[in-house]
Coordinates of C-alpha atoms in Angstrom, one line a residue:
X1 CA -19.1 -3.4 20.2
X2 CA -21.4 -1.3 22.2
X3 CA -20.8 1.3 25.1
X4 CA -23.2 0.8 28.0
X5 CA -22.9 2.9 31.2
X6 CA -19.1 2.5 31.3
X7 CA -19.2 -1.2 30.4
X8 CA -17.9 -2.6 27.2
X9 CA -20.2 -5.2 25.7
X10 CA -18.7 -7.9 23.5
X11 CA -20.8 -10.7 22.3
X12 CA -23.3 -10.1 25.1
X13 CA -20.7 -10.1 27.9
X14 CA -20.1 -7.0 29.9
X15 CA -16.5 -6.1 31.1
X16 CA -15.5 -3.2 33.3
X17 CA -13.4 -0.6 31.6
X18 CA -10.6 -0.9 34.2
X19 CA -9.6 -4.4 32.9
X20 CA -11.2 -6.6 35.6
X21 CA -13.3 -9.4 34.3
X22 CA -17.0 -9.1 34.6
X23 CA -19.6 -11.5 36.2
X24 CA -19.3 -13.9 33.4
X25 CA -15.7 -14.5 34.0
X26 CA -14.2 -17.9 35.1
X27 CA -10.9 -16.9 36.6
X28 CA -10.5 -14.1 39.4
X29 CA -7.1 -13.0 38.7
X30 CA -5.4 -9.7 38.0
X31 CA -5.3 -10.3 34.2
X32 CA -8.5 -12.0 33.6
X33 CA -9.8 -13.3 30.2
X34 CA -11.3 -10.3 28.4
X35 CA -8.0 -8.8 27.1
X36 CA -8.5 -5.4 28.8
X37 CA -5.5 -5.9 31.0
X38 CA -3.3 -5.7 27.9
X39 CA -4.8 -2.7 26.3
X40 CA -3.3 0.9 26.7
X41 CA -5.2 3.3 28.6
X42 CA -6.0 5.2 25.5
X43 CA -7.4 2.0 23.7
X44 CA -9.5 1.2 26.7
X45 CA -11.4 4.4 26.6
X46 CA -11.4 5.2 22.9
X47 CA -14.4 4.3 20.7
X48 CA -15.6 4.7 17.1
X49 CA -16.7 8.2 16.1
X50 CA -20.4 8.9 17.0
X51 CA -21.8 8.5 13.4
X52 CA -20.2 5.0 12.8
X53 CA -21.3 3.9 16.3
X54 CA -24.9 4.5 15.2
X55 CA -24.8 2.1 12.2
X56 CA -25.6 -0.9 14.3
X57 CA -29.0 0.6 15.2
X58 CA -30.1 0.7 11.5
X59 CA -32.6 -2.1 11.3
X60 CA -35.7 -2.9 9.2
X61 CA -38.5 -0.5 10.3
X62 CA -36.2 2.2 11.4
X63 CA -36.1 5.5 9.4
X64 CA -32.4 6.4 9.4
X65 CA -30.7 9.4 8.2
X66 CA -27.4 8.1 9.5
X67 CA -26.3 6.8 6.1
X68 CA -26.7 10.4 4.9
X69 CA -24.8 11.8 7.8
X70 CA -22.1 9.3 7.3
X71 CA -21.6 10.4 3.7
X72 CA -22.8 7.2 2.0
X73 CA -23.1 7.9 -1.7
X74 CA -26.2 7.2 -3.6
X75 CA -25.8 4.0 -5.3
X76 CA -27.6 5.1 -8.4
X77 CA -24.4 6.9 -9.2
X78 CA -22.3 3.6 -9.3
X79 CA -21.9 2.2 -12.9
X80 CA -21.6 -1.4 -11.8
X81 CA -24.5 -3.8 -12.5
X82 CA -22.7 -6.9 -11.2
X83 CA -19.2 -8.3 -10.8
X84 CA -18.6 -11.7 -12.5
X85 CA -15.7 -13.8 -11.2
X86 CA -14.3 -16.5 -13.5
X87 CA -12.8 -19.3 -11.4
X88 CA -9.9 -21.5 -12.6
X89 CA -10.4 -25.3 -12.4
X90 CA -9.8 -26.3 -8.8
X91 CA -6.2 -27.1 -7.8
X92 CA -5.7 -30.9 -7.9
X93 CA -8.6 -31.3 -10.3
X94 CA -8.4 -33.0 -13.8
X95 CA -11.3 -30.7 -14.9
X96 CA -10.4 -27.9 -17.5
X97 CA -13.8 -26.1 -17.1
X98 CA -14.0 -22.9 -15.4
X99 CA -16.9 -21.6 -13.2
X100 CA -18.6 -18.3 -13.1
X101 CA -19.8 -16.5 -10.0
X102 CA -21.8 -13.3 -9.9
X103 CA -21.6 -10.6 -7.1
X104 CA -24.9 -8.8 -7.4
X105 CA -28.0 -7.7 -5.6
X106 CA -27.7 -6.9 -2.0
X107 CA -24.2 -8.5 -1.7
X108 CA -23.0 -6.1 -4.5
X109 CA -24.7 -3.2 -2.8
X110 CA -22.7 -3.9 0.4
X111 CA -19.5 -4.4 -1.5
X112 CA -19.8 -1.0 -3.2
X113 CA -20.6 1.1 -0.1
X114 CA -18.8 2.2 3.1
X115 CA -19.0 -0.6 5.6
X116 CA -18.4 -1.4 9.2
X117 CA -14.7 -1.1 10.4
X118 CA -14.6 -4.7 11.5
X119 CA -15.7 -6.1 8.2
X120 CA -19.0 -6.9 6.5
X121 CA -21.2 -9.0 8.9
X122 CA -21.7 -11.9 6.5
X123 CA -18.0 -12.3 6.0
X124 CA -17.1 -12.1 9.7
X125 CA -19.8 -14.7 10.5
X126 CA -18.3 -17.0 8.0
X127 CA -14.8 -16.4 9.3
X128 CA -16.0 -16.9 12.8
X129 CA -17.4 -20.5 11.7
X130 CA -14.1 -21.2 10.0
X131 CA -12.1 -20.5 13.2
X132 CA -14.5 -22.7 15.3
X133 CA -14.0 -25.6 12.9
X134 CA -10.3 -25.3 12.2
X135 CA -9.1 -24.4 15.8
X136 CA -11.8 -26.3 17.6
X137 CA -13.1 -23.4 19.6
X138 CA -16.5 -23.3 21.2
X139 CA -18.9 -20.5 20.6
X140 CA -18.6 -19.4 24.3
X141 CA -18.5 -15.6 23.8
X142 CA -14.8 -15.2 25.0
X143 CA -13.5 -14.4 21.4
X144 CA -14.4 -13.0 18.0
X145 CA -13.1 -12.1 14.6
X146 CA -12.4 -8.9 12.7
X147 CA -11.4 -8.2 9.1
X148 CA -8.6 -5.9 8.1
X149 CA -6.6 -4.8 5.0
X150 CA -4.3 -7.7 5.3
X151 CA -2.3 -9.0 8.3
X152 CA 0.0 -6.0 8.1
X153 CA -2.8 -3.5 8.7
X154 CA -4.1 -5.6 11.6
X155 CA -0.7 -6.0 13.2
X156 CA -0.2 -2.3 13.0
X157 CA -3.4 -1.6 14.7
X158 CA -2.7 -4.2 17.3
X159 CA 0.6 -2.6 18.1
X160 CA -1.2 0.7 18.6
X161 CA -3.8 -0.8 20.8
X162 CA -1.4 -2.8 23.0
X163 CA 1.7 -0.8 23.3
X164 CA 2.6 2.6 24.8
X165 CA 5.5 4.6 23.6
X166 CA 8.8 2.8 24.7
X167 CA 7.1 -0.4 26.0
X168 CA 9.0 -3.6 25.5
X169 CA 8.0 -6.7 23.5
X170 CA 9.4 -10.2 23.0
X171 CA 10.0 -11.1 19.5
X172 CA 11.4 -14.3 18.0
X173 CA 14.4 -13.7 15.8
X174 CA 15.0 -13.8 13.0
X175 CA 11.7 -12.1 12.6
X176 CA 9.3 -11.1 9.9
X177 CA 10.6 -7.6 8.9
X178 CA 7.0 -6.2 8.6
X179 CA 6.5 -6.1 12.4
X180 CA 9.6 -4.0 12.9
X181 CA 8.3 -0.8 11.4
X182 CA 5.2 -0.4 13.7
X183 CA 7.4 -1.4 16.7
X184 CA 10.0 1.2 15.8
X185 CA 7.3 3.8 15.4
X186 CA 6.5 3.0 19.1
X187 CA 10.3 3.4 20.0
X188 CA 9.7 -0.1 21.5
X189 CA 12.4 -2.1 23.2
X190 CA 12.5 -5.3 21.1
X191 CA 13.8 -8.2 23.3
X192 CA 15.0 -10.9 21.0
X193 CA 14.5 -14.6 21.7
X194 CA 16.4 -16.6 19.2
X195 CA 14.9 -19.5 17.4
X196 CA 16.5 -22.8 16.5
X197 CA 15.5 -25.6 14.0
X198 CA 12.4 -26.3 16.1
X199 CA 11.3 -22.7 16.3
X200 CA 10.9 -20.6 19.5
X201 CA 12.7 -22.4 22.3
X202 CA 10.9 -22.3 25.7
X203 CA 14.3 -22.5 27.4
X204 CA 15.5 -19.4 25.6
X205 CA 12.3 -17.6 26.4
X206 CA 12.6 -18.6 30.2
X207 CA 16.3 -17.5 30.1
X208 CA 15.4 -14.1 28.5
X209 CA 12.5 -13.4 31.0
X210 CA 14.4 -14.5 34.1
X211 CA 17.4 -12.3 33.0
X212 CA 15.5 -8.9 32.8
X213 CA 17.0 -6.4 35.2
X214 CA 14.7 -4.5 37.6
X215 CA 15.1 -1.3 35.6
X216 CA 13.7 -2.9 32.3
X217 CA 10.2 -2.5 31.4
X218 CA 8.7 -6.0 31.6
X219 CA 7.1 -7.0 28.3
X220 CA 3.5 -8.1 28.2
X221 CA 3.6 -9.2 24.5
X222 CA 5.2 -12.1 22.7
X223 CA 5.3 -12.0 18.9
X224 CA 5.5 -15.3 17.1
X225 CA 5.4 -16.5 13.4
X226 CA 4.9 -20.2 14.4
X227 CA 4.4 -22.1 11.1
X228 CA 6.8 -21.9 8.1
X229 CA 8.3 -18.8 9.7
X230 CA 9.5 -16.0 7.6
X231 CA 12.4 -16.1 7.1
X232 CA 13.7 -19.1 8.9
X233 CA 11.0 -21.7 7.7
X234 CA 11.0 -23.3 11.2
X235 CA 7.7 -24.4 12.9
X236 CA 7.0 -24.6 16.6
X237 CA 6.2 -28.2 17.7
X238 CA 3.1 -29.0 19.8
X239 CA 5.3 -29.7 22.9
X240 CA 7.0 -26.3 22.6
X241 CA 3.7 -24.5 22.0
X242 CA 2.3 -25.9 25.3
X243 CA 5.5 -24.9 27.2
X244 CA 5.4 -21.4 25.7
X245 CA 1.9 -21.0 26.8
X246 CA 2.8 -22.1 30.3
X247 CA 5.5 -19.5 30.4
X248 CA 3.0 -16.9 29.2
X249 CA 1.0 -17.8 32.2
X250 CA 4.0 -17.5 34.5
X251 CA 5.0 -14.2 33.2
X252 CA 1.7 -12.6 32.3
X253 CA 2.2 -12.5 28.5
X254 CA -0.2 -12.1 25.6
X255 CA 0.8 -13.9 22.4
X256 CA 0.4 -12.2 19.0
X257 CA 0.3 -15.3 16.8
X258 CA 1.0 -14.1 13.2
X259 CA 0.3 -17.1 11.2
X260 CA 0.1 -16.4 7.4
X261 CA 1.6 -19.8 6.4
X262 CA -0.7 -21.9 8.5
X263 CA -2.5 -23.4 5.6
X264 CA 0.8 -24.1 3.6
X265 CA 1.8 -26.7 6.1
X266 CA 1.5 -30.3 4.9
X267 CA 0.8 -31.4 8.5
X268 CA -1.1 -29.0 10.7
X269 CA 0.0 -28.5 14.3
X270 CA -2.6 -27.0 16.7
X271 CA -2.3 -23.3 16.8
X272 CA -1.7 -21.3 20.0
X273 CA -5.3 -20.1 19.6
X274 CA -6.5 -23.6 19.7
X275 CA -4.2 -24.6 22.7
X276 CA -4.9 -21.5 24.7
X277 CA -7.8 -23.1 26.7
X278 CA -5.6 -25.9 28.0
X279 CA -3.6 -23.5 29.9
X280 CA -6.0 -20.5 30.2
X281 CA -9.5 -21.8 30.7
X282 CA -10.9 -18.4 30.5
X283 CA -9.2 -17.6 27.3
X284 CA -8.0 -14.1 26.3
X285 CA -4.3 -14.7 26.0
X286 CA -3.8 -15.2 22.2
X287 CA -4.6 -12.7 19.2
X288 CA -4.3 -14.7 16.1
X289 CA -3.7 -13.2 12.5
X290 CA -4.6 -15.1 9.4
X291 CA -4.2 -14.0 5.8
X292 CA -5.9 -14.7 2.4
X293 CA -2.8 -13.5 0.6
X294 CA -1.2 -16.9 0.2
X295 CA -4.4 -18.7 -0.6
X296 CA -6.7 -16.4 -2.7
X297 CA -4.8 -13.2 -3.8
X298 CA -2.2 -11.0 -2.3
X299 CA -3.8 -8.1 -4.1
X300 CA -7.1 -8.5 -2.3
X301 CA -5.4 -7.1 0.8
X302 CA -7.5 -9.1 3.2
X303 CA -6.7 -10.6 6.5
X304 CA -8.5 -11.4 9.7
X305 CA -7.7 -11.3 13.5
X306 CA -9.2 -13.7 16.0
X307 CA -9.1 -13.2 19.8
X308 CA -10.6 -11.4 22.8
X309 CA -13.5 -9.1 21.9
X310 CA -12.1 -6.1 23.7
X311 CA -8.7 -6.2 21.8
X312 CA -10.6 -6.6 18.5
X313 CA -12.8 -3.6 19.4
X314 CA -9.7 -1.6 19.9
X315 CA -8.2 -2.7 16.6
X316 CA -11.6 -1.8 14.9
X317 CA -11.6 1.6 16.5
X318 CA -7.9 2.4 15.3
X319 CA -8.8 1.3 11.7
X320 CA -12.0 3.3 11.8
X321 CA -9.8 6.5 12.2
X322 CA -7.0 5.3 9.6
X323 CA -8.1 3.1 6.8
X324 CA -11.9 3.2 7.8
X325 CA -12.2 -0.4 6.8
X326 CA -10.7 -3.1 4.5
X327 CA -12.0 -2.8 0.8
X328 CA -15.6 -3.9 0.9
X329 CA -15.1 -4.9 -2.8
X330 CA -12.4 -7.3 -1.7
X331 CA -14.6 -8.5 1.1
X332 CA -17.5 -9.0 -1.2
X333 CA -15.5 -11.1 -3.7
X334 CA -14.0 -13.1 -0.8
X335 CA -17.5 -13.8 0.7
X336 CA -18.9 -14.7 -2.7
X337 CA -16.1 -17.3 -3.3
X338 CA -16.3 -18.7 0.3
X339 CA -20.0 -19.1 0.2
X340 CA -19.8 -20.9 -3.2
X341 CA -16.9 -23.2 -2.0
X342 CA -18.3 -23.7 1.6
X343 CA -15.8 -24.0 4.3
X344 CA -14.9 -27.6 3.3
X345 CA -14.3 -26.4 -0.2
X346 CA -11.9 -23.6 1.2
X347 CA -10.0 -26.1 3.2
X348 CA -9.6 -28.4 0.2
X349 CA -8.3 -25.6 -1.8
X350 CA -5.8 -24.7 1.0
X351 CA -4.7 -28.4 1.1
X352 CA -3.9 -28.4 -2.6
X353 CA -2.1 -25.0 -2.2
X354 CA 0.1 -26.6 0.5
X355 CA 0.8 -29.5 -1.9
X356 CA 1.8 -27.0 -4.6
X357 CA 4.3 -25.4 -2.3
X358 CA 5.7 -28.7 -1.1
X359 CA 6.3 -29.7 -4.7
X360 CA 8.1 -26.5 -5.4
X361 CA 10.2 -26.9 -2.3
X362 CA 11.3 -30.4 -3.2
X363 CA 12.2 -29.3 -6.7
X364 CA 14.1 -26.3 -5.4
X365 CA 16.0 -28.2 -2.8
X366 CA 17.1 -30.7 -5.3
X367 CA 18.7 -27.9 -7.3
X368 CA 20.2 -26.4 -4.3
X369 CA 21.8 -29.5 -3.1
X370 CA 23.2 -30.1 -6.5
X371 CA 25.1 -26.8 -6.5
X372 CA 25.5 -25.8 -2.8
X373 CA 26.1 -29.0 -0.7
X374 CA 29.2 -28.4 1.3
X375 CA 29.0 -24.6 0.7
X376 CA 25.8 -23.8 2.8
X377 CA 23.4 -25.5 5.1
X378 CA 19.7 -25.1 5.5
X379 CA 16.7 -26.7 7.3
X380 CA 14.0 -28.1 5.0
X381 CA 10.8 -26.0 5.9
X382 CA 7.5 -27.9 6.6
X383 CA 5.6 -24.8 5.2
X384 CA 6.1 -21.4 3.8
X385 CA 8.0 -20.2 0.8
X386 CA 11.6 -19.8 1.9
X387 CA 15.0 -21.6 2.5
X388 CA 17.0 -19.9 5.2
X389 CA 20.5 -20.6 4.1
X390 CA 23.6 -20.5 6.3
X391 CA 26.7 -19.4 4.4
X392 CA 29.1 -20.0 7.3
X393 CA 30.3 -23.4 6.1
X394 CA 31.9 -21.5 3.2
X395 CA 33.6 -19.1 5.7
X396 CA 31.2 -16.3 4.8
X397 CA 29.9 -14.6 8.0
X398 CA 28.4 -11.4 6.6
X399 CA 25.7 -12.2 4.0
X400 CA 24.9 -8.5 3.5
X401 CA 28.3 -8.0 2.1
X402 CA 28.2 -11.2 0.2
X403 CA 24.9 -10.4 -1.6
X404 CA 25.7 -6.8 -2.4
X405 CA 29.1 -7.6 -3.8
X406 CA 30.0 -11.1 -4.8
X407 CA 26.4 -12.3 -5.6
X408 CA 25.5 -9.0 -7.3
X409 CA 28.6 -9.2 -9.6
X410 CA 27.3 -12.7 -10.7
X411 CA 23.8 -11.3 -11.3
X412 CA 21.9 -13.0 -8.6
X413 CA 20.3 -11.7 -5.5
X414 CA 19.0 -13.1 -2.2
X415 CA 17.9 -11.4 1.0
X416 CA 20.6 -10.9 3.6
X417 CA 20.0 -12.1 7.1
X418 CA 20.5 -8.7 8.7
X419 CA 17.2 -7.6 7.3
X420 CA 15.5 -9.9 9.8
X421 CA 17.0 -8.6 12.9
X422 CA 15.8 -5.4 14.6
X423 CA 19.6 -4.5 15.5
X424 CA 20.8 -5.3 11.9
X425 CA 23.3 -7.7 13.3
X426 CA 25.9 -9.3 11.1
X427 CA 24.4 -12.6 9.8
X428 CA 25.8 -15.4 7.9
X429 CA 22.2 -16.2 6.7
X430 CA 20.4 -15.6 3.4
X431 CA 16.8 -16.0 2.5
X432 CA 15.8 -17.5 -0.9
X433 CA 12.3 -17.7 -2.0
X434 CA 11.1 -20.6 -4.2
X435 CA 7.4 -19.3 -4.6
X436 CA 7.4 -17.7 -8.0
X437 CA 10.8 -18.4 -9.5
X438 CA 10.9 -20.6 -12.7
X439 CA 12.0 -23.8 -11.4
X440 CA 12.8 -25.2 -14.9
X441 CA 15.3 -22.3 -15.9
X442 CA 16.0 -19.4 -13.5
X443 CA 16.2 -21.5 -10.3
X444 CA 19.0 -23.8 -11.8
X445 CA 20.9 -20.8 -13.3
X446 CA 20.5 -18.6 -10.2
X447 CA 21.7 -21.3 -7.7
X448 CA 24.7 -22.0 -10.0
X449 CA 25.5 -18.4 -9.9
X450 CA 25.3 -18.3 -6.1
X451 CA 27.8 -21.2 -6.1
X452 CA 30.2 -19.3 -8.3
X453 CA 29.8 -16.2 -6.2
X454 CA 30.5 -18.2 -2.9
X455 CA 33.7 -19.7 -4.4
X456 CA 34.9 -16.2 -5.6
X457 CA 34.2 -14.9 -2.1
X458 CA 36.2 -17.7 -0.6
X459 CA 39.2 -16.8 -2.8
X460 CA 38.9 -13.2 -1.7
X461 CA 39.0 -14.3 1.9
X462 CA 41.9 -16.7 1.3
X463 CA 39.8 -19.8 2.0
X464 CA 40.7 -22.9 0.1
X465 CA 38.0 -23.5 -2.6
X466 CA 36.5 -26.9 -2.8
X467 CA 36.7 -28.4 -6.4

């Protein structure tokens, strides 16, 4: 991102700082397609500190003292000669042989130094290509990618860039609880839109928006977790996504598409980012968040955001003053792996990861059906790691009380549904994860304990216990 005489330059396109679209725009409306409309005034005018802003001018032939001013350590002091990665045999492969990769030379040098706030250029370029292929987007200058320390970091920065103190936001509920902390920090008014088995309901969204009173702040953001939602496991259908996008056009909304389970779906549904151009030819109405945590390693703490360049610039600026940048070692390792695999290899790996979780879900559900049929209900998720279990068929309406008392006594724990609502409402739901539990031993024992705990709770409530 460059600053040029009051104009913001993104991918070669200049945009006015007041939020109106520049000469390259395709739709002359108040919102435009460059994302500026949605940024806070502070985010519109902020920029990286002067030192980091100079880094982009460091090119071959330029004698630069910027690195010294920025505090880059002399690499001769680093004790690392190379980093060797020993890869497991690919998922789904019959091979037992491992592969060795090395991070060295210029790539290692980049991985061991301070880097750009938006991520190492080689990795960003590769991720841009990935998004082009996966989400069928053209290289038209209307969008970009940036790298952060996991989706959580990027979501926090996005909230800072897009929300003023006390602003309102639409959130599907139940909701991923990680989004609640940054929203509470902003004292945000969280307007809940309940999901059903098919995910976010356009009818429910329309009802909520049309019911806002004149004294309420009108939201400009809609937060969704559209595939294998944490915690409900539900996924938005193609039809619903298109209807939601049309409602975003009607009500002037920007979608925050938090999609860490996208690659865990057996059958992919076009993302909001992919579908955006059908409703908004100029783009600029979806910011997408992807994660490597479920595919490569949660400990890498690496995610990436995709969307309008101005919004990504604001995210980068916020990160430059907080975390500085995501770990360049993590970025270097990830780039080394993706370059070795190629994008097709990455997608093949993701496909086998989805199959792994599908097999675990099927085994887990078989165990749950054996012990909890008639005591609880749930919807089988098409992606993700969770069963969202309704205990109301057993007469249990408060899962928080159930987990902390009856279940705890029996030596088993789940996550009460109240944890996934901003108002901590009483909920009959409980989230169970099947991602890492031993399906041969602990799962069977744990679900049997839940069944016993439910029956004990029924006795306490005076409900007839089924044999």
